Amino acid sequence: MIRLLQRDLILALRAGGGFGLGLGFFLILVTLVPFGIGPNSERLAAIAPGILWLGALLACLLSLDRIFALDYEDGSLDLLATAPVPLEGVVAMKALAHWITTGLPLVIAAPILGVLLHLETAAYLWLIVTLLIGTPALSFIGAFGAAITVGLKRGGLLMSLLVLPLYIPTLIFGAEVVRRGALGFEVATPLMMQAAITAGAIALLPFAAAAAIRIALR
Amino acid sequence: MPDLGKYASDVLAAYGITAALLLGLIALSVVQSSRVKKRLKAAEERRKSDG
Amino acid sequence: MASLWEWANPHKFMTWTAKALPIISIAAAVVTVIGLIWGFFFTPDDYRQGATIKIFYIHVPTAMIAINAWLMMLIASLIWLIRRHHVSVLAAKAAAPVGLIMTLIALATGAIWGKPMWGTYWEWDPRLTSFLILFLFYLGYLALWEAIEDPDTAADLTSVLCLVGSVFALLSRYAVNFWNQGLHQGASLSLDKQENVADVFWYPALVALFGFVLMFVALVLLRTRTEIRKRRVHAIELRERVQG
């Protein structure tokens, strides 16, 4: 299992697309927002929580096809499916590798990009906390989406259509906590809801994703 | 025709859109049904003639 | 006694639906038309909503079917995953476009009603937002069916998606509730009569609802029959390709 994680991490690093691409996308998105909205700093501060969360979500989405597509093409997914390790564990490890290469850098980069959008000082802590709690859910939900579209030729666009609606609860609670944090309101309820979604996604979705892969490989 | 007052256009638009969508769906279902029926018939006859 | 599952045998299904479908279709048309004509011509205007109350005879039944169609798809998908009844999953596939159109009608009529009543076509109200999300789930489900060539793989994967999607649809419903308190009124057709609208509006709406339900059943049966036939054509063509 740990070997598998190492392998995926090394592959992601060697391919170069790992840490860089998602972050680059996040940066560009945040840079483009003021061009669309206007440079008014109050307005930017008001929408900053939502934009940062949306940016993280889209950056995550773009790198999802990496999770299974390459392994499917070169046949190593077949090997993994027949290997003496549970496929559920393989899926979980791959989702974890995706989170380490995509989610974690986003968590670290988000506060820096928050400066560009004049995010309220009180909100930084909550931005980091919610991203830390929420991005694993994005990776695990995404792994399910990637699993269900793995054998398809033009799976990319379809996957966004399938995965983005599943991201809605995480996005709502994440952005809500940051928004409330910026205004100094109570944040415990949405934060706990988000944590519950993440825990549920990590616990259950690997089973659904593994089932989908078995069907696709049949 | 009942007097719909100032909301006439809204009510009629709602009924119009509903009718259009539902009839479209029904027409589509019926057309698909008859098309597939024909294809099945042709396929089954081909199978029979092949023996 | 014959088992309940016998009804789901494709051959049996084709036989009994061939007889039942015309009856249900005619009943659906008659009941829907009666309900809507009753509502449209023979009910008074509401004292607050004026003539826009007439939109309610479409809006409420379609909205209820939009939700319950997904529920039916969920049950049918489960039956397929557990008992491998082909008719079951094909019924789920057949119900999806009907549910999609019902969702669209509920959204459209709601928007048209909202303009004069709330002063806006669209408000990010929990109920409206949930319906938009439901619409997206229908789109995703249908798109996945279209994308996969092998029919059994498609059936399995869409069923898994339907299960996971149901959980997330429910989660979204609560998340959206939390996110914005709305201006939509509560359920207008609950069985608890205390909360209901006045009888004059209730009875025609109930008839219309019954009509729409029959229409849903008729459309799903018709579309399921089409899907079964499609499957048969597919099987024959496959055999021809192998032999030829």
XYZ file of C-alpha atoms in Angstrom:
513
model
C 0.000 0.000 0.000
C 2.692 2.451 1.051
C 4.735 1.346 -1.964
C 1.778 2.138 -4.147
C 1.520 5.598 -2.649
C 5.240 6.150 -3.194
C 4.968 4.952 -6.773
C 2.104 7.292 -7.550
C 3.848 10.232 -5.939
C 7.073 9.576 -7.828
C 5.214 9.186 -11.095
C 3.384 12.451 -10.501
C 6.647 14.225 -9.742
C 8.511 12.791 -12.717
C 5.684 13.652 -15.077
C 6.143 17.238 -13.933
C 2.451 17.930 -14.077
C 2.102 16.999 -10.424
C 2.461 19.983 -8.187
C 2.818 22.589 -10.893
C -0.193 22.435 -13.133
C -2.954 22.600 -10.559
C -1.251 25.455 -8.761
C -0.660 27.324 -12.003
C -4.305 26.982 -12.882
C -5.324 28.231 -9.440
C -3.045 31.271 -9.782
C -4.324 32.126 -13.255
C -7.953 31.820 -12.184
C -7.440 34.128 -9.212
C -5.570 36.591 -11.436
C -8.365 36.587 -13.990
C -11.144 37.241 -11.484
C -10.343 40.949 -10.902
C -10.240 41.448 -14.682
C -13.775 40.160 -14.871
C -15.131 41.742 -11.692
C -13.181 45.015 -11.565
C -10.409 46.092 -9.200
C -12.691 47.409 -6.419
C -11.078 45.923 -3.292
C -14.265 45.801 -1.210
C -16.090 43.850 -3.847
C -13.150 41.499 -4.252
C -13.018 40.918 -0.504
C -16.693 40.046 -0.511
C -16.327 37.346 -3.152
C -12.834 36.145 -2.166
C -13.986 33.110 -0.079
C -16.145 31.817 -2.912
C -13.529 32.429 -5.595
C -10.763 30.750 -3.641
C -12.931 27.709 -2.969
C -14.126 27.537 -6.565
C -10.546 27.864 -7.814
C -9.377 25.028 -5.564
C -12.283 22.889 -6.709
C -11.634 23.440 -10.414
C -7.885 22.930 -10.010
C -8.689 19.608 -8.340
C -11.089 18.646 -11.105
C -8.568 19.279 -13.876
C -6.079 16.806 -12.513
C -8.566 14.004 -11.788
C -8.112 12.073 -15.017
C -4.506 11.481 -13.980
C -5.666 9.210 -11.167
C -6.569 6.171 -13.269
C -6.263 7.057 -16.963
C -2.515 6.427 -17.363
C -2.632 3.183 -15.414
C -5.608 2.070 -17.463
C -3.847 2.760 -20.750
C -0.624 0.918 -19.970
C -2.452 -1.970 -18.343
C -1.086 -1.554 -14.826
C -4.638 -1.031 -13.575
C -5.453 -4.604 -14.643
C -2.453 -5.794 -12.694
C -3.482 -3.809 -9.646
C -7.020 -5.158 -9.868
C -5.778 -8.747 -9.874
C -2.987 -8.108 -7.352
C -3.352 -9.578 -3.857
C -4.307 -6.216 -2.376
C -7.904 -5.024 -2.063
C -8.824 -2.766 -4.942
C -10.573 -0.487 -2.454
C -7.223 0.119 -0.791
C -5.594 0.819 -4.153
C -8.275 3.393 -4.913
C -7.866 5.011 -1.506
C -4.090 5.215 -1.958
C -4.468 6.730 -5.400
C -6.924 9.302 -4.086
C -4.504 10.075 -1.270
C -1.672 10.519 -3.761
C -3.895 12.861 -5.739
C -4.612 14.850 -2.605
C -0.920 15.128 -1.717
C 0.025 16.282 -5.199
C -2.972 18.557 -5.797
C -4.979 19.268 -2.654
C -2.135 19.956 -0.261
C -0.346 22.482 -2.520
C -3.667 24.246 -2.974
C -4.096 24.533 0.787
C -0.656 26.095 1.058
C -1.122 28.426 -1.912
C -4.640 29.617 -1.083
C -3.671 32.075 1.697
C -1.081 33.693 -0.578
C -3.676 34.109 -3.295
C -6.079 35.382 -0.640
C -3.837 38.439 -0.348
C -4.425 39.205 -4.016
C -8.185 39.183 -3.420
C -8.066 41.267 -0.190
C -9.472 38.417 1.883
C -10.443 39.554 5.413
C -7.709 38.877 7.977
C -10.052 36.868 10.189
C -10.854 34.514 7.314
C -7.325 33.192 6.629
C -7.389 30.691 9.436
C -10.771 29.341 8.287
C -9.690 29.258 4.653
C -6.768 27.004 5.551
C -8.844 24.867 7.911
C -11.716 24.317 5.481
C -9.410 23.569 2.569
C -7.491 21.139 4.735
C -10.719 19.391 5.707
C -12.497 19.743 2.375
C -9.895 18.938 -0.279
C -9.588 15.263 0.736
C -13.304 14.946 -0.020
C -12.664 16.540 -3.423
C -9.943 13.971 -4.153
C -12.016 10.976 -3.027
C -15.179 12.093 -4.834
C -12.992 12.809 -7.834
C -11.480 9.330 -7.648
C -14.985 7.919 -7.863
C -15.745 10.110 -10.899
C -12.467 9.076 -12.528
C -13.209 5.413 -11.819
C -16.652 5.536 -13.375
C -15.350 7.157 -16.581
C -12.067 5.258 -16.757
C -12.670 3.174 -19.870
C -14.256 5.950 -21.915
C -12.562 7.634 -24.810
C -13.808 11.132 -24.143
C -14.224 10.785 -20.417
C -12.835 14.187 -19.440
C -15.808 16.386 -20.188
C -18.266 13.763 -19.017
C -16.360 13.444 -15.782
C -16.762 17.158 -15.022
C -20.487 16.805 -15.612
C -20.637 13.887 -13.187
C -18.218 15.125 -10.543
C -19.099 18.801 -10.194
C -22.633 18.203 -8.872
C -21.132 15.862 -6.286
C -18.841 18.701 -5.156
C -21.779 20.948 -4.277
C -22.136 20.103 -0.560
C -18.405 20.410 0.096
C -18.273 23.722 -1.729
C -21.310 25.111 0.085
C -20.037 24.298 3.561
C -16.434 25.260 2.805
C -17.228 28.670 1.382
C -19.838 29.232 4.089
C -17.311 28.706 6.881
C -14.851 31.135 5.290
C -17.569 33.696 4.700
C -18.774 33.439 8.286
C -15.216 33.499 9.551
C -14.570 36.731 7.647
C -17.549 38.316 9.397
C -16.642 36.859 12.786
C -19.723 34.619 13.066
C -20.006 31.180 14.572
C -18.548 28.526 12.230
C -18.831 25.256 14.134
C -21.932 23.845 12.416
C -20.870 24.105 8.764
C -17.358 23.061 9.720
C -18.637 19.877 11.336
C -20.941 19.199 8.396
C -18.008 19.508 6.039
C -15.873 17.242 8.173
C -18.697 14.696 8.177
C -18.926 14.774 4.384
C -15.178 14.291 4.073
C -15.192 11.409 6.546
C -18.105 9.768 4.758
C -16.484 10.219 1.357
C -13.187 8.710 2.525
C -14.945 5.793 4.197
C -17.469 4.850 1.514
C -16.466 6.126 -1.922
C -13.421 3.839 -2.361
C -15.887 0.923 -2.351
C -18.045 2.524 -5.037
C -14.967 3.489 -7.057
C -13.486 -0.006 -6.798
C -16.803 -1.494 -7.914
C -16.819 0.852 -10.902
C -13.262 -0.120 -11.866
C -14.088 -3.836 -11.657
C -17.051 -3.254 -13.954
C -14.990 -1.216 -16.395
C -12.215 -3.800 -16.538
C -14.573 -6.732 -17.011
C -62.226 31.308 -21.750
C -61.860 32.459 -18.153
C -60.741 35.971 -17.413
C -57.099 35.702 -16.430
C -56.706 39.395 -15.728
C -53.252 40.880 -15.776
C -51.586 37.486 -15.401
C -52.976 36.092 -18.671
C -49.613 36.043 -20.436
C -47.887 34.316 -17.520
C -50.495 31.594 -17.130
C -50.716 30.950 -20.859
C -46.940 30.879 -21.174
C -46.710 28.290 -18.390
C -49.333 26.065 -20.009
C -47.748 26.580 -23.439
C -44.256 25.622 -22.324
C -45.561 22.596 -20.453
C -47.592 21.423 -23.448
C -44.636 21.905 -25.785
C -42.211 19.992 -23.551
C -44.610 17.152 -22.769
C -45.791 16.724 -26.348
C -42.186 16.831 -27.489
C -41.273 14.074 -25.042
C -44.284 11.971 -26.033
C -43.602 12.445 -29.747
C -39.944 11.544 -29.270
C -40.845 8.413 -27.292
C -43.383 7.293 -29.898
C -41.036 7.931 -32.824
C -38.183 6.072 -31.121
C -40.537 3.236 -30.304
C -41.734 2.775 -33.880
C -38.228 3.131 -35.287
C -36.838 0.448 -32.994
C -39.842 -1.741 -33.695
C -39.039 -1.591 -37.399
C -35.368 -2.339 -36.845
C -36.211 -5.323 -34.686
C -38.614 -6.671 -37.281
C -35.995 -6.322 -40.017
C -33.345 -7.967 -37.877
C -35.593 -10.877 -36.951
C -36.549 -11.457 -40.587
C -32.917 -11.447 -41.634
C -32.241 -14.054 -39.000
C -35.104 -16.224 -40.207
C -34.103 -16.027 -43.874
C -30.541 -16.969 -42.958
C -31.978 -20.032 -41.341
C -48.334 -18.592 -6.721
C -46.257 -16.845 -9.278
C -43.406 -14.807 -7.885
C -43.472 -11.052 -8.157
C -40.260 -11.224 -10.170
C -42.044 -13.041 -12.978
C -43.455 -9.689 -13.982
C -39.951 -8.508 -14.673
C -39.125 -11.310 -17.100
C -38.570 -9.418 -20.383
C -40.882 -11.692 -22.323
C -43.681 -11.491 -19.770
C -43.087 -7.778 -19.442
C -43.580 -7.265 -23.171
C -46.785 -9.309 -23.114
C -48.500 -7.589 -20.215
C -47.360 -4.096 -21.134
C -48.618 -4.585 -24.686
C -52.076 -4.974 -23.196
C -51.744 -2.454 -20.383
C -50.013 0.362 -22.232
C -52.942 1.519 -24.413
C -55.289 1.519 -21.423
C -52.878 3.465 -19.228
C -52.081 5.927 -22.026
C -55.732 6.694 -22.644
C -56.431 6.960 -18.923
C -53.452 9.285 -18.537
C -54.630 11.555 -21.330
C -58.224 11.647 -20.075
C -57.393 12.248 -16.398
C -54.752 14.881 -17.134
C -57.039 16.767 -19.481
C -59.928 16.618 -16.988
C -57.712 17.828 -14.150
C -56.218 20.666 -16.132
C -59.522 21.765 -17.698
C -61.136 21.706 -14.283
C -58.288 23.746 -12.887
C -58.064 26.118 -15.814
C -61.709 26.880 -16.496
C -63.735 26.037 -13.421
C -61.816 27.284 -10.419
C -61.904 30.793 -8.976
C -58.830 32.970 -8.742
C -56.908 32.978 -5.505
C -57.406 36.192 -3.558
C -53.686 36.794 -3.272
C -52.225 35.094 -6.322
C -54.969 35.925 -8.804
C -55.041 33.832 -11.948
C -51.455 32.610 -11.439
C -52.907 29.943 -9.136
C -53.685 28.057 -12.346
C -49.972 27.448 -12.907
C -49.989 25.486 -9.668
C -51.993 22.657 -11.294
C -48.964 21.911 -13.461
C -46.181 23.004 -11.187
C -46.933 20.845 -8.155
C -47.590 17.511 -9.951
C -44.526 17.838 -12.194
C -42.337 18.789 -9.245
C -43.517 15.761 -7.255
C -42.923 13.440 -10.198
C -39.511 14.963 -10.828
C -38.383 13.887 -7.358
C -40.160 10.539 -7.290
C -38.848 9.601 -10.735
C -35.333 9.755 -9.303
C -36.486 7.646 -6.357
C -37.915 5.100 -8.782
C -34.616 5.079 -10.716
C -32.760 4.489 -7.456
C -34.956 1.504 -6.560
C -34.759 0.098 -10.087
C -30.959 0.476 -10.071
C -30.756 -1.327 -6.738
C -32.902 -4.170 -8.062
C -30.594 -4.441 -11.053
C -27.452 -4.485 -8.935
C -28.853 -7.075 -6.547
C -31.097 -9.293 -8.670
C -29.761 -8.573 -12.194
C -33.163 -8.005 -13.774
C -32.539 -6.372 -17.129
C -36.008 -4.876 -17.306
C -35.380 -3.083 -14.042
C -32.336 -1.159 -15.172
C -33.912 -0.444 -18.550
C -36.893 1.037 -16.727
C -34.495 3.284 -14.824
C -32.941 4.360 -18.112
C -36.394 4.936 -19.584
C -37.505 7.042 -16.607
C -34.541 9.419 -16.702
C -35.593 11.564 -19.694
C -39.132 11.741 -18.324
C -37.794 12.904 -14.968
C -35.554 15.395 -16.730
C -38.455 16.927 -18.643
C -40.637 17.014 -15.497
C -37.852 18.833 -13.636
C -37.553 21.283 -16.501
C -41.318 21.921 -16.509
C -41.365 22.415 -12.737
C -38.483 24.888 -13.020
C -40.007 26.753 -15.964
C -43.511 27.035 -14.537
C -42.039 28.012 -11.170
C -40.008 30.772 -12.803
C -43.025 32.080 -14.702
C -45.072 32.025 -11.504
C -42.280 33.649 -9.525
C -42.008 36.708 -11.739
C -45.388 38.274 -10.851
C -45.491 36.837 -7.314
C -41.975 37.265 -5.975
C -40.942 39.873 -8.535
C -38.179 37.669 -9.948
C -37.857 34.712 -12.287
C -35.095 33.154 -10.313
C -34.105 33.310 -6.700
C -31.398 31.184 -5.084
C -33.978 29.714 -2.819
C -33.276 26.222 -1.388
C -36.117 24.524 -3.235
C -35.335 26.130 -6.571
C -31.635 25.465 -6.161
C -32.267 21.826 -5.235
C -34.296 21.371 -8.378
C -31.545 22.849 -10.485
C -29.137 20.400 -8.849
C -31.558 17.537 -9.489
C -31.617 18.605 -13.137
C -27.816 18.350 -13.239
C -27.955 14.845 -11.757
C -30.415 13.743 -14.445
C -28.126 15.200 -17.118
C -25.087 13.387 -15.729
C -26.952 10.075 -15.483
C -28.184 10.302 -19.077
C -24.798 11.418 -20.363
C -23.160 8.375 -18.777
C -25.675 6.049 -20.454
C -24.898 7.671 -23.796
C -21.147 7.444 -23.345
C -20.762 3.703 -22.686
C -21.149 1.290 -25.561
C -21.452 -2.091 -23.860
C -25.018 -2.279 -22.517
C -24.262 -4.287 -19.371
C -21.296 -2.124 -18.406
C -23.449 0.949 -18.952
C -26.207 -0.534 -16.802
C -23.787 -1.308 -13.962
C -21.959 1.989 -14.011
C -25.083 4.129 -14.272
C -26.623 2.169 -11.393
C -23.585 2.828 -9.215
C -23.736 6.479 -10.220
C -27.431 6.566 -9.340
C -26.720 5.215 -5.855
C -23.867 7.589 -5.115
C -25.743 10.440 -6.801
C -28.775 9.857 -4.581
C -26.691 10.226 -1.443
C -25.132 13.416 -2.735
C -28.440 14.775 -3.988
C -29.817 14.357 -0.474
C -26.698 15.959 1.027
C -27.016 18.862 -1.396
C -30.620 19.312 -0.372
C -29.616 19.793 3.270
C -26.544 21.831 2.409
C -28.624 24.167 0.286
C -31.203 24.510 3.053
C -28.450 25.514 5.383
C -26.939 27.908 2.887
C -29.974 30.081 2.248
C -33.327 30.379 3.956
C -35.889 30.585 1.208
C -39.061 32.302 0.188
C -40.730 29.219 -1.293
C -43.803 28.116 0.636
C -43.885 24.678 2.250
C -45.393 21.608 0.660
C -48.749 22.474 -0.890
C -50.073 18.964 -1.366
C -49.210 17.101 1.790
C -51.683 14.543 3.042
C -52.003 16.532 6.206
C -55.005 18.570 5.180
C -54.425 21.329 7.686
C -51.522 22.717 5.735
C -53.182 22.397 2.401
C -54.539 25.042 0.143
C -58.307 25.462 -0.042
C -60.430 22.569 -1.343
C -61.417 24.375 -4.548
C -57.794 24.299 -5.618
C -56.951 21.002 -3.995
C -59.315 18.637 -5.831
C -58.438 19.655 -9.409
C -54.758 19.591 -8.444
C -55.180 16.076 -7.107
C -56.839 14.967 -10.350
C -54.060 16.597 -12.350
C -51.471 14.891 -10.159
C -53.115 11.532 -10.760
C -53.121 12.253 -14.499
C -49.460 13.202 -14.511
C -48.581 10.055 -12.571
C -50.423 7.929 -15.135
C -48.631 9.811 -17.885
C -45.311 9.091 -16.212
C -46.151 5.385 -15.962
C -47.282 5.231 -19.590
C -44.153 7.006 -20.838
C -41.844 4.832 -18.767
C -43.539 1.642 -19.993
C -43.370 2.789 -23.602
C -39.732 3.767 -23.305
C -38.840 0.563 -21.464
C -40.415 -1.435 -24.297
C -38.284 0.528 -26.730
C -35.165 -0.194 -24.693
C -35.951 -3.919 -24.537
C -36.414 -4.032 -28.300
C -33.186 -2.080 -28.769
C -31.410 -4.639 -26.647
C -32.811 -7.443 -28.787
C -31.706 -5.733 -32.003
C -28.282 -5.267 -30.484
C -28.091 -8.958 -29.581
C -29.145 -10.087 -33.064
C -26.703 -7.737 -34.766
C -23.907 -8.953 -32.538
C -24.662 -12.555 -33.466
C -24.702 -11.636 -37.152
C -21.331 -9.981 -36.846
C -19.884 -13.044 -35.176
C -21.305 -15.385 -37.820
C -20.854 -13.149 -40.844
